[in-house]
Structure formats: C-alpha cells, structure tokens
Amino acid sequence: MTAWLPKVRVAACNVAPNFLDTAKTVQKTVSLIREAASNRADLVVFPETYIPAFPLWAAIAAPIDNHSYFTRLARESLLIDGKEMRTLQQACADSRIFAHVGFNERSHHSVGCIWNSSVLISDEGRILNHHRKMMPTFYEKLVWSPGDGAGLKVVDTERLGKVGSLICGENTNPLARWSLMAQGEQLHISAWPPVWPTKRTASAKNAAGSEGATIGAAGGKQYDNLAANRTRSAAHCFEAKCFGVLCSSFMDKAMRDEMVRHAPDSAETLDGITQGASLFLDPTGSQVGEQVVGEEGIAYGDLDLNATIEGKQYHDVVGTGYQRYDIFDVRVNRKRLGPEGIFTPRAREDQSTMSWTSSPSEQDEHSGASDAHSPMSHDVGALRTM
C-alpha cells in the first residue's frame, strides 16, 4: 500500500542547560540542532524551559530566599523576537530541520513577567507556533505568569504531518488535550522538567525541626516524575491515536550542586528523586524507538504516521463515529493576553506566521492577516476557536 502520511525521524534531547546562562545554552542548542540534522532527523525537540533553566529553587527553598534566582532568571530569559531566538531560527534554516524549543520568555512590557513558553520552528527558520503554558503548577506559580490559549494550535506540515504540543502539566488538562485532538493532531510533543520534587525525605524533614518531623511522619511517596509523564502521554496518544514525543531535561552535577549550596537540606531529596526520560510512544500508547533517562543524550525515533489511521476505526474521539457534538460544545479562546493588547489590536509577541528573515514592515503585514485566512485557523465539530 502506498504511504499516505509521512515517516518522521525525531530527535528528543534529554539534556541539561548551562544553568542560567542563556548565551552558552543557546550555543549548546545550536550544536544539538546540527547534530540531530546530521543524523537525518526531521525534527529535534528540547525540554521544558530548557533555555536557560527550570526554576528548581522554587521547589526546595522558601520564596523569601529565592529573590536572587528570580532576578537572574528574568535577566536571562528570552524575548520572542530577540537575537537569541533569531539565532535558533537561523540554525534550523541552515540545517534544514524543524525544532521545538522550550524557553523562559520575558515580556517587552514588564521586566518581572516571565512565561514558560515553547516555539515550533520550521526547516526554513519560521516560527510556526508560539505557546505559553496556560497555568503554572504548584510552586511554579511563584515564578511564571499564566499564559493563554493563543498557542493551542496544531500546525499542518508536509514533512512532519500535523504537530501539536503541550508543556508538562498541561498534558493533565483534558480540555487542552482535546483542543489538539480536534484539530487532527498526529504528532504530539510534550516537554518536561528534569525533576519535580513534591516532598522532602524523612531525614531532611527531621533536620528542619520538630514541626518538620511531624509533617514527615505523614509524608508519603515522592512524586514519580517518570511514571507520571509516561502515564499522561500514553493516555493522550491512545485517545488521539497519535504518536508522542516525550522530552525531559536533565539535572546535571552543576545544577544539583548549585541548588544544594542554595538549600543544603535539599541534598538528600534531590539525590533520591527520579529524573525524567525522553522517549517515544505509538498511537496505542506503547513505547517505540530509543530512550534516554538518567544521563545526557539524544533519543531517536522513526515514526510512521500512517499508523495513526487504523485505531480511529475503534475510537475516533474527533470523528462522528465516536463523538456526540449534540451533547458537547467546547470553545477555545486563542486571543493573546497581556498589556500589549491595550495599545495595539495586534499582539507584538504573536509571531506565529513570521519568518526570521522578515523586516519589521513585513512582520506588521503578517500580523494584520485575517485569522480566517490563516493556515492554522480551525473550526471542527463542536470545537470553536476565537
């Protein structure tokens, strides 16, 4: 049978950033983009807020002790239209490879506003989608501002098929996941942190004093980063009948040691925690391809998107064969939120159709294009986008 959909080779980078050093991390990212391209990858994926780091300090130290780290992160975060992003776009164009990159994004309007963001860059250097994590999770709320629905888009590409993505805990949000399924997603990217501590070890709690010891007695099991990420992603792949790319960061010795210097009582917790993995899942939720966990490296997966078709005979949660649009009605607000909307009807940060080669005047022209003519505008069944 003649293949209908493309076969895609994906590289998932299970790597550590140069901690809170954007210049060096961007250099490392460019090197990894080139390495993935040399190994015939069509798409290279990087972890959650890979540039310049995941704010692990928020999990292990009190907010009143973390001001210096927040300031450093704000200083090192990227502008969506800044020079660092242009460097990444240029690297993709030069290597003729798509890239999905997680990064800390700062605002043009507030030096203290940071988003957990990601971009999908084409093999021509164009930003195809720009997403901000809709809601930070648990202690992440002390660092990141809430995002919006502007990036809840599945991008239809000839080389990769239909690509969507969510960041970490968003993969637990049924409505966010449904919004991508309803756009015909075939390749789902999920980006994850290196570790995600939720409890101290018993001895660390005892060291904190009698109150900590009391809490420790009722503590319980540490959050299993690996199992949780695998479970959520497998569920999405099974329901959407799509392939999944899980990409986790890695906590290297440099990051671990800096965090322990900052919060000495976190050493045992960090040393005993499960690190995430980078791997691939097929449309049944089964693992395929390579896996990297507990070390730095690149996992490769060869994914035949034609395998996304058969399962829809059984459960097509988008098609009329297994959905009730007369019962369910989901609306998705894709408006870019923020102060930029006060001053101009076109959000400055909305770069979804812009090329790295565009001049400012060309960018304004692109920004003014009607959503009705956008290749990413969508209205199917009971999914209604604004």
PDB file of C-alpha atoms in Angstrom, residues 238-383:
ATOM      1  CA  PHE A 238      -4.261   6.333  22.898  1.00  0.00           C
ATOM      2  CA  GLU A 239      -7.147   8.798  22.838  1.00  0.00           C
ATOM      3  CA  ALA A 240      -5.877  10.930  19.957  1.00  0.00           C
ATOM      4  CA  LYS A 241      -4.439   7.958  18.034  1.00  0.00           C
ATOM      5  CA  CYS A 242      -1.261   9.965  17.555  1.00  0.00           C
ATOM      6  CA  PHE A 243       2.448   9.475  18.158  1.00  0.00           C
ATOM      7  CA  GLY A 244       4.014  11.021  21.250  1.00  0.00           C
ATOM      8  CA  VAL A 245       7.413  12.602  21.818  1.00  0.00           C
ATOM      9  CA  LEU A 246       8.369  12.988  25.491  1.00  0.00           C
ATOM     10  CA  CYS A 247      11.348  15.266  26.031  1.00  0.00           C
ATOM     11  CA  SER A 248      12.749  15.797  29.518  1.00  0.00           C
ATOM     12  CA  SER A 249      15.564  17.939  30.789  1.00  0.00           C
ATOM     13  CA  PHE A 250      18.443  16.537  32.825  1.00  0.00           C
ATOM     14  CA  MET A 251      19.720  17.720  36.185  1.00  0.00           C
ATOM     15  CA  ASP A 252      23.483  17.568  35.846  1.00  0.00           C
ATOM     16  CA  LYS A 253      26.018  17.826  38.673  1.00  0.00           C
ATOM     17  CA  ALA A 254      26.479  21.560  38.173  1.00  0.00           C
ATOM     18  CA  MET A 255      22.774  22.238  38.620  1.00  0.00           C
ATOM     19  CA  ARG A 256      22.471  19.836  41.544  1.00  0.00           C
ATOM     20  CA  ASP A 257      25.472  21.309  43.355  1.00  0.00           C
ATOM     21  CA  GLU A 258      24.275  24.901  42.943  1.00  0.00           C
ATOM     22  CA  MET A 259      20.858  24.013  44.333  1.00  0.00           C
ATOM     23  CA  VAL A 260      22.420  22.211  47.302  1.00  0.00           C
ATOM     24  CA  ARG A 261      24.630  25.227  48.051  1.00  0.00           C
ATOM     25  CA  HIS A 262      21.489  27.348  48.000  1.00  0.00           C
ATOM     26  CA  ALA A 263      19.432  24.912  50.098  1.00  0.00           C
ATOM     27  CA  PRO A 264      21.747  22.422  51.902  1.00  0.00           C
ATOM     28  CA  ASP A 265      18.867  20.398  53.334  1.00  0.00           C
ATOM     29  CA  SER A 266      17.716  19.573  49.771  1.00  0.00           C
ATOM     30  CA  ALA A 267      20.689  17.296  49.007  1.00  0.00           C
ATOM     31  CA  GLU A 268      19.078  14.033  50.042  1.00  0.00           C
ATOM     32  CA  THR A 269      15.809  14.920  48.335  1.00  0.00           C
ATOM     33  CA  LEU A 270      17.488  15.798  45.033  1.00  0.00           C
ATOM     34  CA  ASP A 271      19.802  12.790  45.114  1.00  0.00           C
ATOM     35  CA  GLY A 272      16.945  10.372  45.674  1.00  0.00           C
ATOM     36  CA  ILE A 273      14.475  11.762  43.160  1.00  0.00           C
ATOM     37  CA  THR A 274      13.516  10.163  39.839  1.00  0.00           C
ATOM     38  CA  GLN A 275      14.741  12.055  36.787  1.00  0.00           C
ATOM     39  CA  GLY A 276      12.549  12.307  33.710  1.00  0.00           C
ATOM     40  CA  ALA A 277      13.068  10.423  30.453  1.00  0.00           C
ATOM     41  CA  SER A 278      12.986  11.223  26.767  1.00  0.00           C
ATOM     42  CA  LEU A 279      11.192   8.604  24.699  1.00  0.00           C
ATOM     43  CA  PHE A 280       8.527   7.903  22.069  1.00  0.00           C
ATOM     44  CA  LEU A 281       5.030   6.388  22.129  1.00  0.00           C
ATOM     45  CA  ASP A 282       2.910   4.990  19.319  1.00  0.00           C
ATOM     46  CA  PRO A 283      -0.854   5.544  18.825  1.00  0.00           C
ATOM     47  CA  THR A 284      -1.653   2.698  21.233  1.00  0.00           C
ATOM     48  CA  GLY A 285       0.447   4.267  23.997  1.00  0.00           C
ATOM     49  CA  SER A 286       3.197   1.651  23.645  1.00  0.00           C
ATOM     50  CA  GLN A 287       6.822   2.705  23.710  1.00  0.00           C
ATOM     51  CA  VAL A 288       8.800   2.700  20.465  1.00  0.00           C
ATOM     52  CA  GLY A 289      12.221   3.909  19.390  1.00  0.00           C
ATOM     53  CA  GLU A 290      15.074   4.813  21.712  1.00  0.00           C
ATOM     54  CA  GLN A 291      15.002   6.107  25.284  1.00  0.00           C
ATOM     55  CA  VAL A 292      17.386   8.238  27.321  1.00  0.00           C
ATOM     56  CA  VAL A 293      16.962   8.505  31.101  1.00  0.00           C
ATOM     57  CA  GLY A 294      19.350   9.371  33.921  1.00  0.00           C
ATOM     58  CA  GLU A 295      22.001  10.810  31.624  1.00  0.00           C
ATOM     59  CA  GLU A 296      22.514  13.320  28.839  1.00  0.00           C
ATOM     60  CA  GLY A 297      21.901  12.143  25.300  1.00  0.00           C
ATOM     61  CA  ILE A 298      19.643  12.226  22.267  1.00  0.00           C
ATOM     62  CA  ALA A 299      16.941   9.603  21.738  1.00  0.00           C
ATOM     63  CA  TYR A 300      15.849   8.928  18.155  1.00  0.00           C
ATOM     64  CA  GLY A 301      12.517   7.605  16.988  1.00  0.00           C
ATOM     65  CA  ASP A 302      11.379   6.690  13.475  1.00  0.00           C
ATOM     66  CA  LEU A 303       7.623   7.240  13.390  1.00  0.00           C
ATOM     67  CA  ASP A 304       5.361   6.176  10.537  1.00  0.00           C
ATOM     68  CA  LEU A 305       2.323   8.439  10.764  1.00  0.00           C
ATOM     69  CA  ASN A 306       0.281   6.001   8.690  1.00  0.00           C
ATOM     70  CA  ALA A 307      -0.079   4.046  11.943  1.00  0.00           C
ATOM     71  CA  THR A 308      -2.374   6.809  13.213  1.00  0.00           C
ATOM     72  CA  ILE A 309      -5.191   5.695  10.921  1.00  0.00           C
ATOM     73  CA  GLU A 310      -6.174   2.175  11.974  1.00  0.00           C
ATOM     74  CA  GLY A 311      -7.052   2.946  15.586  1.00  0.00           C
ATOM     75  CA  LYS A 312      -9.620   5.520  14.526  1.00  0.00           C
ATOM     76  CA  GLN A 313     -11.813   2.629  13.388  1.00  0.00           C
ATOM     77  CA  TYR A 314     -12.242   1.735  17.061  1.00  0.00           C
ATOM     78  CA  HIS A 315     -12.304   5.073  18.879  1.00  0.00           C
ATOM     79  CA  ASP A 316     -12.255   8.240  16.835  1.00  0.00           C
ATOM     80  CA  VAL A 317     -12.950  10.821  19.532  1.00  0.00           C
ATOM     81  CA  VAL A 318     -12.997  13.584  16.920  1.00  0.00           C
ATOM     82  CA  GLY A 319     -14.926  11.952  14.092  1.00  0.00           C
ATOM     83  CA  THR A 320     -18.662  11.411  14.199  1.00  0.00           C
ATOM     84  CA  GLY A 321     -18.091   7.697  14.692  1.00  0.00           C
ATOM     85  CA  TYR A 322     -17.264   8.177  18.367  1.00  0.00           C
ATOM     86  CA  GLN A 323     -18.281  11.689  19.354  1.00  0.00           C
ATOM     87  CA  ARG A 324     -21.508  13.457  20.276  1.00  0.00           C
ATOM     88  CA  TYR A 325     -21.398  17.043  19.104  1.00  0.00           C
ATOM     89  CA  ASP A 326     -25.056  17.398  20.015  1.00  0.00           C
ATOM     90  CA  ILE A 327     -24.041  16.919  23.662  1.00  0.00           C
ATOM     91  CA  PHE A 328     -20.597  18.522  23.970  1.00  0.00           C
ATOM     92  CA  ASP A 329     -19.634  22.057  22.960  1.00  0.00           C
ATOM     93  CA  VAL A 330     -16.065  23.226  23.632  1.00  0.00           C
ATOM     94  CA  ARG A 331     -14.904  26.791  22.973  1.00  0.00           C
ATOM     95  CA  VAL A 332     -11.235  27.769  22.892  1.00  0.00           C
ATOM     96  CA  ASN A 333     -10.128  31.382  23.317  1.00  0.00           C
ATOM     97  CA  ARG A 334      -6.982  31.868  21.243  1.00  0.00           C
ATOM     98  CA  LYS A 335      -6.581  35.570  21.922  1.00  0.00           C
ATOM     99  CA  ARG A 336      -3.096  36.569  23.029  1.00  0.00           C
ATOM    100  CA  LEU A 337      -3.491  38.069  26.503  1.00  0.00           C
ATOM    101  CA  GLY A 338      -1.347  40.758  28.059  1.00  0.00           C
ATOM    102  CA  PRO A 339      -0.710  44.504  28.167  1.00  0.00           C
ATOM    103  CA  GLU A 340       0.259  44.603  24.504  1.00  0.00           C
ATOM    104  CA  GLY A 341      -3.423  44.184  23.668  1.00  0.00           C
ATOM    105  CA  ILE A 342      -4.179  47.519  25.322  1.00  0.00           C
ATOM    106  CA  PHE A 343      -2.007  49.508  22.951  1.00  0.00           C
ATOM    107  CA  THR A 344      -2.467  47.690  19.653  1.00  0.00           C
ATOM    108  CA  PRO A 345      -5.022  45.286  18.186  1.00  0.00           C
ATOM    109  CA  ARG A 346      -2.129  43.108  17.034  1.00  0.00           C
ATOM    110  CA  ALA A 347      -0.126  41.449  19.786  1.00  0.00           C
ATOM    111  CA  ARG A 348       3.559  42.227  19.492  1.00  0.00           C
ATOM    112  CA  GLU A 349       4.530  38.781  20.757  1.00  0.00           C
ATOM    113  CA  ASP A 350       2.315  36.907  18.276  1.00  0.00           C
ATOM    114  CA  GLN A 351       4.996  35.779  15.826  1.00  0.00           C
ATOM    115  CA  SER A 352       3.230  32.640  14.614  1.00  0.00           C
ATOM    116  CA  THR A 353       3.421  33.494  10.916  1.00  0.00           C
ATOM    117  CA  MET A 354       6.686  35.431  10.947  1.00  0.00           C
ATOM    118  CA  SER A 355       9.937  34.403   9.296  1.00  0.00           C
ATOM    119  CA  TRP A 356      13.343  35.073  10.759  1.00  0.00           C
ATOM    120  CA  THR A 357      14.098  36.919   7.515  1.00  0.00           C
ATOM    121  CA  SER A 358      11.138  39.295   7.839  1.00  0.00           C
ATOM    122  CA  SER A 359      11.687  43.007   8.130  1.00  0.00           C
ATOM    123  CA  PRO A 360       9.651  44.948  10.738  1.00  0.00           C
ATOM    124  CA  SER A 361       7.316  46.217   7.998  1.00  0.00           C
ATOM    125  CA  GLU A 362       6.799  42.685   6.683  1.00  0.00           C
ATOM    126  CA  GLN A 363       6.101  41.493  10.216  1.00  0.00           C
ATOM    127  CA  ASP A 364       3.408  44.126  10.652  1.00  0.00           C
ATOM    128  CA  GLU A 365       1.843  42.980   7.392  1.00  0.00           C
ATOM    129  CA  HIS A 366       1.855  39.373   8.569  1.00  0.00           C
ATOM    130  CA  SER A 367       0.388  40.337  11.943  1.00  0.00           C
ATOM    131  CA  GLY A 368      -2.521  42.035  10.237  1.00  0.00           C
ATOM    132  CA  ALA A 369      -3.536  38.949   8.277  1.00  0.00           C
ATOM    133  CA  SER A 370      -7.067  37.780   8.951  1.00  0.00           C
ATOM    134  CA  ASP A 371      -7.417  34.647  11.081  1.00  0.00           C
ATOM    135  CA  ALA A 372      -9.905  33.387   8.514  1.00  0.00           C
ATOM    136  CA  HIS A 373      -7.058  33.075   6.018  1.00  0.00           C
ATOM    137  CA  SER A 374      -4.528  31.619   8.433  1.00  0.00           C
ATOM    138  CA  PRO A 375      -3.443  28.017   7.762  1.00  0.00           C
ATOM    139  CA  MET A 376      -3.838  27.405  11.487  1.00  0.00           C
ATOM    140  CA  SER A 377      -7.360  28.741  11.931  1.00  0.00           C
ATOM    141  CA  HIS A 378      -9.730  25.947  12.803  1.00  0.00           C
ATOM    142  CA  ASP A 379     -13.374  25.148  13.417  1.00  0.00           C
ATOM    143  CA  VAL A 380     -14.396  21.499  13.561  1.00  0.00           C
ATOM    144  CA  GLY A 381     -17.385  19.846  15.131  1.00  0.00           C
ATOM    145  CA  ALA A 382     -18.061  21.461  18.487  1.00  0.00           C
ATOM    146  CA  LEU A 383     -14.571  22.953  18.867  1.00  0.00           C
TER     147      LEU A 383
END
